[in-house]
């Protein structure tokens, strides 16, 4: 039985997947509180993205905080 998904252990992958689904469910449950139109100007998000990817990935909690 495989114990990892490349560099991520299967159990960590499973836990992260559950956290992502919970985040999506919460978003959809509260969708009426979000504005229907973007609140940022074109290009604002692109300016915040680093030119090269990180050497090591972030945990799902930090990724979801960035999305919020």
PDB file of N, CA and C in Angstrom:
ATOM      1  N   UNK A   1       0.852  -1.191   0.000  1.00  0.00           N
ATOM      2  CA  UNK A   1       0.000   0.000   0.000  1.00  0.00           C
ATOM      3  C   UNK A   1       0.892   1.247   0.000  1.00  0.00           C
ATOM      4  N   UNK A   2       0.533   2.210  -0.827  1.00  0.00           N
ATOM      5  CA  UNK A   2       1.290   3.448  -0.915  1.00  0.00           C
ATOM      6  C   UNK A   2       1.102   4.302   0.323  1.00  0.00           C
ATOM      7  N   UNK A   3       2.168   4.879   0.827  1.00  0.00           N
ATOM      8  CA  UNK A   3       2.107   5.690   2.045  1.00  0.00           C
ATOM      9  C   UNK A   3       2.203   7.184   1.764  1.00  0.00           C
ATOM     10  N   UNK A   4       2.587   7.559   0.538  1.00  0.00           N
ATOM     11  CA  UNK A   4       2.730   8.982   0.225  1.00  0.00           C
ATOM     12  C   UNK A   4       2.153   9.304  -1.147  1.00  0.00           C
ATOM     13  N   UNK A   5       1.853  10.575  -1.356  1.00  0.00           N
ATOM     14  CA  UNK A   5       1.505  11.129  -2.660  1.00  0.00           C
ATOM     15  C   UNK A   5       2.653  12.062  -2.980  1.00  0.00           C
ATOM     16  N   UNK A   6       3.639  11.588  -3.691  1.00  0.00           N
ATOM     17  CA  UNK A   6       4.900  12.295  -3.938  1.00  0.00           C
ATOM     18  C   UNK A   6       5.527  12.653  -2.591  1.00  0.00           C
ATOM     19  N   UNK A   7       5.540  13.935  -2.212  1.00  0.00           N
ATOM     20  CA  UNK A   7       6.174  14.333  -0.953  1.00  0.00           C
ATOM     21  C   UNK A   7       5.195  14.411   0.217  1.00  0.00           C
ATOM     22  N   UNK A   8       3.912  14.196  -0.033  1.00  0.00           N
ATOM     23  CA  UNK A   8       2.904  14.339   1.019  1.00  0.00           C
ATOM     24  C   UNK A   8       2.394  12.968   1.456  1.00  0.00           C
ATOM     25  N   UNK A   9       2.465  12.688   2.752  1.00  0.00           N
ATOM     26  CA  UNK A   9       1.897  11.425   3.240  1.00  0.00           C
ATOM     27  C   UNK A   9       0.397  11.349   2.935  1.00  0.00           C
ATOM     28  N   UNK A  10      -0.092  10.164   2.656  1.00  0.00           N
ATOM     29  CA  UNK A  10      -1.497   9.962   2.302  1.00  0.00           C
ATOM     30  C   UNK A  10      -2.436  10.547   3.355  1.00  0.00           C
ATOM     31  N   UNK A  11      -2.151  10.336   4.632  1.00  0.00           N
ATOM     32  CA  UNK A  11      -3.047  10.846   5.678  1.00  0.00           C
ATOM     33  C   UNK A  11      -3.083  12.371   5.692  1.00  0.00           C
ATOM     34  N   UNK A  12      -1.964  13.011   5.423  1.00  0.00           N
ATOM     35  CA  UNK A  12      -1.952  14.475   5.331  1.00  0.00           C
ATOM     36  C   UNK A  12      -2.759  14.933   4.116  1.00  0.00           C
ATOM     37  N   UNK A  13      -2.623  14.218   3.005  1.00  0.00           N
ATOM     38  CA  UNK A  13      -3.405  14.511   1.802  1.00  0.00           C
ATOM     39  C   UNK A  13      -4.898  14.381   2.094  1.00  0.00           C
ATOM     40  N   UNK A  14      -5.266  13.310   2.768  1.00  0.00           N
ATOM     41  CA  UNK A  14      -6.673  13.080   3.124  1.00  0.00           C
ATOM     42  C   UNK A  14      -7.195  14.206   4.027  1.00  0.00           C
ATOM     43  N   UNK A  15      -6.410  14.574   5.052  1.00  0.00           N
ATOM     44  CA  UNK A  15      -6.811  15.637   5.978  1.00  0.00           C
ATOM     45  C   UNK A  15      -6.972  16.965   5.232  1.00  0.00           C
ATOM     46  N   UNK A  16      -6.029  17.274   4.356  1.00  0.00           N
ATOM     47  CA  UNK A  16      -6.097  18.522   3.589  1.00  0.00           C
ATOM     48  C   UNK A  16      -7.322  18.537   2.680  1.00  0.00           C
ATOM     49  N   UNK A  17      -7.621  17.398   2.076  1.00  0.00           N
ATOM     50  CA  UNK A  17      -8.807  17.298   1.225  1.00  0.00           C
ATOM     51  C   UNK A  17     -10.088  17.559   2.001  1.00  0.00           C
ATOM     52  N   UNK A  18     -10.181  17.005   3.200  1.00  0.00           N
ATOM     53  CA  UNK A  18     -11.361  17.232   4.046  1.00  0.00           C
ATOM     54  C   UNK A  18     -11.476  18.714   4.425  1.00  0.00           C
ATOM     55  N   UNK A  19     -10.349  19.335   4.751  1.00  0.00           N
ATOM     56  CA  UNK A  19     -10.373  20.757   5.107  1.00  0.00           C
ATOM     57  C   UNK A  19     -10.821  21.609   3.918  1.00  0.00           C
ATOM     58  N   UNK A  20     -10.368  21.256   2.729  1.00  0.00           N
ATOM     59  CA  UNK A  20     -10.768  21.997   1.535  1.00  0.00           C
ATOM     60  C   UNK A  20     -12.264  21.853   1.277  1.00  0.00           C
ATOM     61  N   UNK A  21     -12.795  20.650   1.392  1.00  0.00           N
ATOM     62  CA  UNK A  21     -14.232  20.434   1.195  1.00  0.00           C
ATOM     63  C   UNK A  21     -15.035  21.195   2.243  1.00  0.00           C
ATOM     64  N   UNK A  22     -14.581  21.210   3.494  1.00  0.00           N
ATOM     65  CA  UNK A  22     -15.262  21.982   4.538  1.00  0.00           C
ATOM     66  C   UNK A  22     -15.270  23.464   4.192  1.00  0.00           C
ATOM     67  N   UNK A  23     -14.131  23.985   3.683  1.00  0.00           N
ATOM     68  CA  UNK A  23     -14.048  25.399   3.304  1.00  0.00           C
ATOM     69  C   UNK A  23     -15.043  25.696   2.186  1.00  0.00           C
ATOM     70  N   UNK A  24     -15.114  24.829   1.184  1.00  0.00           N
ATOM     71  CA  UNK A  24     -16.045  25.021   0.066  1.00  0.00           C
ATOM     72  C   UNK A  24     -17.486  24.984   0.562  1.00  0.00           C
ATOM     73  N   UNK A  25     -17.816  24.030   1.424  1.00  0.00           N
ATOM     74  CA  UNK A  25     -19.178  23.921   1.955  1.00  0.00           C
ATOM     75  C   UNK A  25     -19.553  25.168   2.751  1.00  0.00           C
ATOM     76  N   UNK A  26     -18.631  25.671   3.578  1.00  0.00           N
ATOM     77  CA  UNK A  26     -18.897  26.893   4.344  1.00  0.00           C
ATOM     78  C   UNK A  26     -19.102  28.081   3.409  1.00  0.00           C
ATOM     79  N   UNK A  27     -18.281  28.177   2.371  1.00  0.00           N
ATOM     80  CA  UNK A  27     -18.411  29.266   1.397  1.00  0.00           C
ATOM     81  C   UNK A  27     -19.786  29.218   0.732  1.00  0.00           C
ATOM     82  N   UNK A  28     -20.176  28.054   0.256  1.00  0.00           N
ATOM     83  CA  UNK A  28     -21.468  27.927  -0.418  1.00  0.00           C
ATOM     84  C   UNK A  28     -22.631  28.167   0.539  1.00  0.00           C
ATOM     85  N   UNK A  29     -22.486  27.754   1.788  1.00  0.00           N
ATOM     86  CA  UNK A  29     -23.533  27.960   2.780  1.00  0.00           C
ATOM     87  C   UNK A  29     -23.752  29.443   3.080  1.00  0.00           C
ATOM     88  N   UNK A  30     -22.673  30.228   3.020  1.00  0.00           N
ATOM     89  CA  UNK A  30     -22.744  31.656   3.347  1.00  0.00           C
ATOM     90  C   UNK A  30     -22.571  32.553   2.123  1.00  0.00           C
ATOM     91  N   UNK A  31     -22.847  32.036   0.944  1.00  0.00           N
ATOM     92  CA  UNK A  31     -22.529  32.756  -0.291  1.00  0.00           C
ATOM     93  C   UNK A  31     -23.211  34.121  -0.379  1.00  0.00           C
ATOM     94  N   UNK A  32     -24.362  34.273   0.253  1.00  0.00           N
ATOM     95  CA  UNK A  32     -25.078  35.549   0.155  1.00  0.00           C
ATOM     96  C   UNK A  32     -24.346  36.694   0.853  1.00  0.00           C
ATOM     97  N   UNK A  33     -23.396  36.407   1.708  1.00  0.00           N
ATOM     98  CA  UNK A  33     -22.675  37.485   2.391  1.00  0.00           C
ATOM     99  C   UNK A  33     -21.495  38.013   1.574  1.00  0.00           C
ATOM    100  N   UNK A  34     -21.184  37.370   0.447  1.00  0.00           N
ATOM    101  CA  UNK A  34     -20.072  37.809  -0.391  1.00  0.00           C
ATOM    102  C   UNK A  34     -20.578  38.703  -1.518  1.00  0.00           C
ATOM    103  N   UNK A  35     -19.799  39.733  -1.872  1.00  0.00           N
ATOM    104  CA  UNK A  35     -20.225  40.618  -2.958  1.00  0.00           C
ATOM    105  C   UNK A  35     -20.221  39.871  -4.297  1.00  0.00           C
ATOM    106  N   UNK A  36     -21.174  40.200  -5.178  1.00  0.00           N
ATOM    107  CA  UNK A  36     -21.242  39.498  -6.466  1.00  0.00           C
ATOM    108  C   UNK A  36     -20.131  39.907  -7.437  1.00  0.00           C
ATOM    109  N   UNK A  37     -19.542  41.066  -7.229  1.00  0.00           N
ATOM    110  CA  UNK A  37     -18.486  41.548  -8.121  1.00  0.00           C
ATOM    111  C   UNK A  37     -17.150  41.589  -7.392  1.00  0.00           C
ATOM    112  N   UNK A  38     -16.083  41.493  -8.151  1.00  0.00           N
ATOM    113  CA  UNK A  38     -14.733  41.537  -7.593  1.00  0.00           C
ATOM    114  C   UNK A  38     -14.507  42.840  -6.834  1.00  0.00           C
ATOM    115  N   UNK A  39     -13.768  42.748  -5.745  1.00  0.00           N
ATOM    116  CA  UNK A  39     -13.452  43.924  -4.935  1.00  0.00           C
ATOM    117  C   UNK A  39     -12.015  44.392  -5.148  1.00  0.00           C
ATOM    118  N   UNK A  40     -11.336  43.842  -6.155  1.00  0.00           N
ATOM    119  CA  UNK A  40      -9.961  44.234  -6.476  1.00  0.00           C
ATOM    120  C   UNK A  40      -9.891  44.684  -7.928  1.00  0.00           C
ATOM    121  N   UNK A  41      -8.881  45.462  -8.225  1.00  0.00           N
ATOM    122  CA  UNK A  41      -8.679  45.942  -9.592  1.00  0.00           C
ATOM    123  C   UNK A  41      -7.963  44.886 -10.425  1.00  0.00           C
ATOM    124  N   UNK A  42      -8.174  44.909 -11.745  1.00  0.00           N
ATOM    125  CA  UNK A  42      -7.464  43.961 -12.600  1.00  0.00           C
ATOM    126  C   UNK A  42      -5.951  44.058 -12.381  1.00  0.00           C
ATOM    127  N   UNK A  43      -5.316  42.927 -12.229  1.00  0.00           N
ATOM    128  CA  UNK A  43      -3.870  42.877 -12.045  1.00  0.00           C
ATOM    129  C   UNK A  43      -3.404  42.901 -10.602  1.00  0.00           C
ATOM    130  N   UNK A  44      -4.279  43.265  -9.651  1.00  0.00           N
ATOM    131  CA  UNK A  44      -3.872  43.346  -8.241  1.00  0.00           C
ATOM    132  C   UNK A  44      -3.389  42.003  -7.694  1.00  0.00           C
ATOM    133  N   UNK A  45      -4.098  40.950  -8.012  1.00  0.00           N
ATOM    134  CA  UNK A  45      -3.720  39.634  -7.495  1.00  0.00           C
ATOM    135  C   UNK A  45      -2.439  39.154  -8.168  1.00  0.00           C
ATOM    136  N   UNK A  46      -2.326  39.370  -9.459  1.00  0.00           N
ATOM    137  CA  UNK A  46      -1.118  38.961 -10.184  1.00  0.00           C
ATOM    138  C   UNK A  46       0.134  39.604  -9.598  1.00  0.00           C
ATOM    139  N   UNK A  47       0.017  40.850  -9.151  1.00  0.00           N
ATOM    140  CA  UNK A  47       1.157  41.547  -8.551  1.00  0.00           C
ATOM    141  C   UNK A  47       1.617  40.891  -7.248  1.00  0.00           C
ATOM    142  N   UNK A  48       0.727  40.180  -6.580  1.00  0.00           N
ATOM    143  CA  UNK A  48       1.054  39.559  -5.294  1.00  0.00           C
ATOM    144  C   UNK A  48       1.619  38.146  -5.429  1.00  0.00           C
ATOM    145  N   UNK A  49       1.577  37.591  -6.635  1.00  0.00           N
ATOM    146  CA  UNK A  49       2.071  36.234  -6.853  1.00  0.00           C
ATOM    147  C   UNK A  49       3.572  36.285  -7.111  1.00  0.00           C
ATOM    148  N   UNK A  50       4.359  35.488  -6.388  1.00  0.00           N
ATOM    149  CA  UNK A  50       5.812  35.482  -6.612  1.00  0.00           C
ATOM    150  C   UNK A  50       6.150  35.035  -8.036  1.00  0.00           C
ATOM    151  N   UNK A  51       7.300  35.482  -8.526  1.00  0.00           N
ATOM    152  CA  UNK A  51       7.718  35.118  -9.879  1.00  0.00           C
ATOM    153  C   UNK A  51       8.056  33.635 -10.007  1.00  0.00           C
ATOM    154  N   UNK A  52       8.544  33.027  -8.932  1.00  0.00           N
ATOM    155  CA  UNK A  52       8.869  31.602  -8.983  1.00  0.00           C
ATOM    156  C   UNK A  52       8.138  30.880  -7.848  1.00  0.00           C
ATOM    157  N   UNK A  53       7.866  29.592  -8.031  1.00  0.00           N
ATOM    158  CA  UNK A  53       7.152  28.851  -6.990  1.00  0.00           C
ATOM    159  C   UNK A  53       8.027  28.653  -5.758  1.00  0.00           C
ATOM    160  N   UNK A  54       7.397  28.427  -4.598  1.00  0.00           N
ATOM    161  CA  UNK A  54       8.177  28.192  -3.378  1.00  0.00           C
ATOM    162  C   UNK A  54       8.919  26.859  -3.452  1.00  0.00           C
ATOM    163  N   UNK A  55       9.999  26.757  -2.708  1.00  0.00           N
ATOM    164  CA  UNK A  55      10.762  25.508  -2.646  1.00  0.00           C
ATOM    165  C   UNK A  55       9.968  24.413  -1.930  1.00  0.00           C
ATOM    166  N   UNK A  56       9.144  24.831  -0.967  1.00  0.00           N
ATOM    167  CA  UNK A  56       8.339  23.879  -0.194  1.00  0.00           C
ATOM    168  C   UNK A  56       6.917  24.417  -0.122  1.00  0.00           C
ATOM    169  N   UNK A  57       5.950  23.548  -0.289  1.00  0.00           N
ATOM    170  CA  UNK A  57       4.555  23.962  -0.240  1.00  0.00           C
ATOM    171  C   UNK A  57       4.111  24.373   1.154  1.00  0.00           C
ATOM    172  N   UNK A  58       3.004  25.115   1.211  1.00  0.00           N
ATOM    173  CA  UNK A  58       2.425  25.529   2.492  1.00  0.00           C
ATOM    174  C   UNK A  58       1.391  24.511   2.938  1.00  0.00           C
ATOM    175  N   UNK A  59       1.086  24.519   4.228  1.00  0.00           N
ATOM    176  CA  UNK A  59       0.021  23.645   4.688  1.00  0.00           C
ATOM    177  C   UNK A  59      -1.321  24.246   4.278  1.00  0.00           C
ATOM    178  N   UNK A  60      -2.340  23.405   4.262  1.00  0.00           N
ATOM    179  CA  UNK A  60      -3.649  23.803   3.737  1.00  0.00           C
ATOM    180  C   UNK A  60      -4.263  24.960   4.524  1.00  0.00           C
ATOM    181  N   UNK A  61      -3.994  25.043   5.829  1.00  0.00           N
ATOM    182  CA  UNK A  61      -4.555  26.135   6.632  1.00  0.00           C
ATOM    183  C   UNK A  61      -4.092  27.492   6.099  1.00  0.00           C
ATOM    184  N   UNK A  62      -2.811  27.609   5.790  1.00  0.00           N
ATOM    185  CA  UNK A  62      -2.288  28.878   5.275  1.00  0.00           C
ATOM    186  C   UNK A  62      -2.804  29.174   3.874  1.00  0.00           C
ATOM    187  N   UNK A  63      -2.945  28.157   3.057  1.00  0.00           N
ATOM    188  CA  UNK A  63      -3.478  28.353   1.706  1.00  0.00           C
ATOM    189  C   UNK A  63      -4.908  28.882   1.788  1.00  0.00           C
ATOM    190  N   UNK A  64      -5.726  28.282   2.648  1.00  0.00           N
ATOM    191  CA  UNK A  64      -7.117  28.716   2.772  1.00  0.00           C
ATOM    192  C   UNK A  64      -7.220  30.109   3.381  1.00  0.00           C
ATOM    193  N   UNK A  65      -6.299  30.480   4.262  1.00  0.00           N
ATOM    194  CA  UNK A  65      -6.278  31.852   4.791  1.00  0.00           C
ATOM    195  C   UNK A  65      -6.008  32.844   3.667  1.00  0.00           C
ATOM    196  N   UNK A  66      -5.102  32.476   2.750  1.00  0.00           N
ATOM    197  CA  UNK A  66      -4.822  33.344   1.604  1.00  0.00           C
ATOM    198  C   UNK A  66      -6.057  33.521   0.732  1.00  0.00           C
ATOM    199  N   UNK A  67      -6.836  32.462   0.569  1.00  0.00           N
ATOM    200  CA  UNK A  67      -8.038  32.522  -0.267  1.00  0.00           C
ATOM    201  C   UNK A  67      -9.110  33.379   0.395  1.00  0.00           C
ATOM    202  N   UNK A  68      -9.214  33.279   1.713  1.00  0.00           N
ATOM    203  CA  UNK A  68     -10.203  34.093   2.429  1.00  0.00           C
ATOM    204  C   UNK A  68      -9.855  35.552   2.271  1.00  0.00           C
TER     205      UNK A  68
END
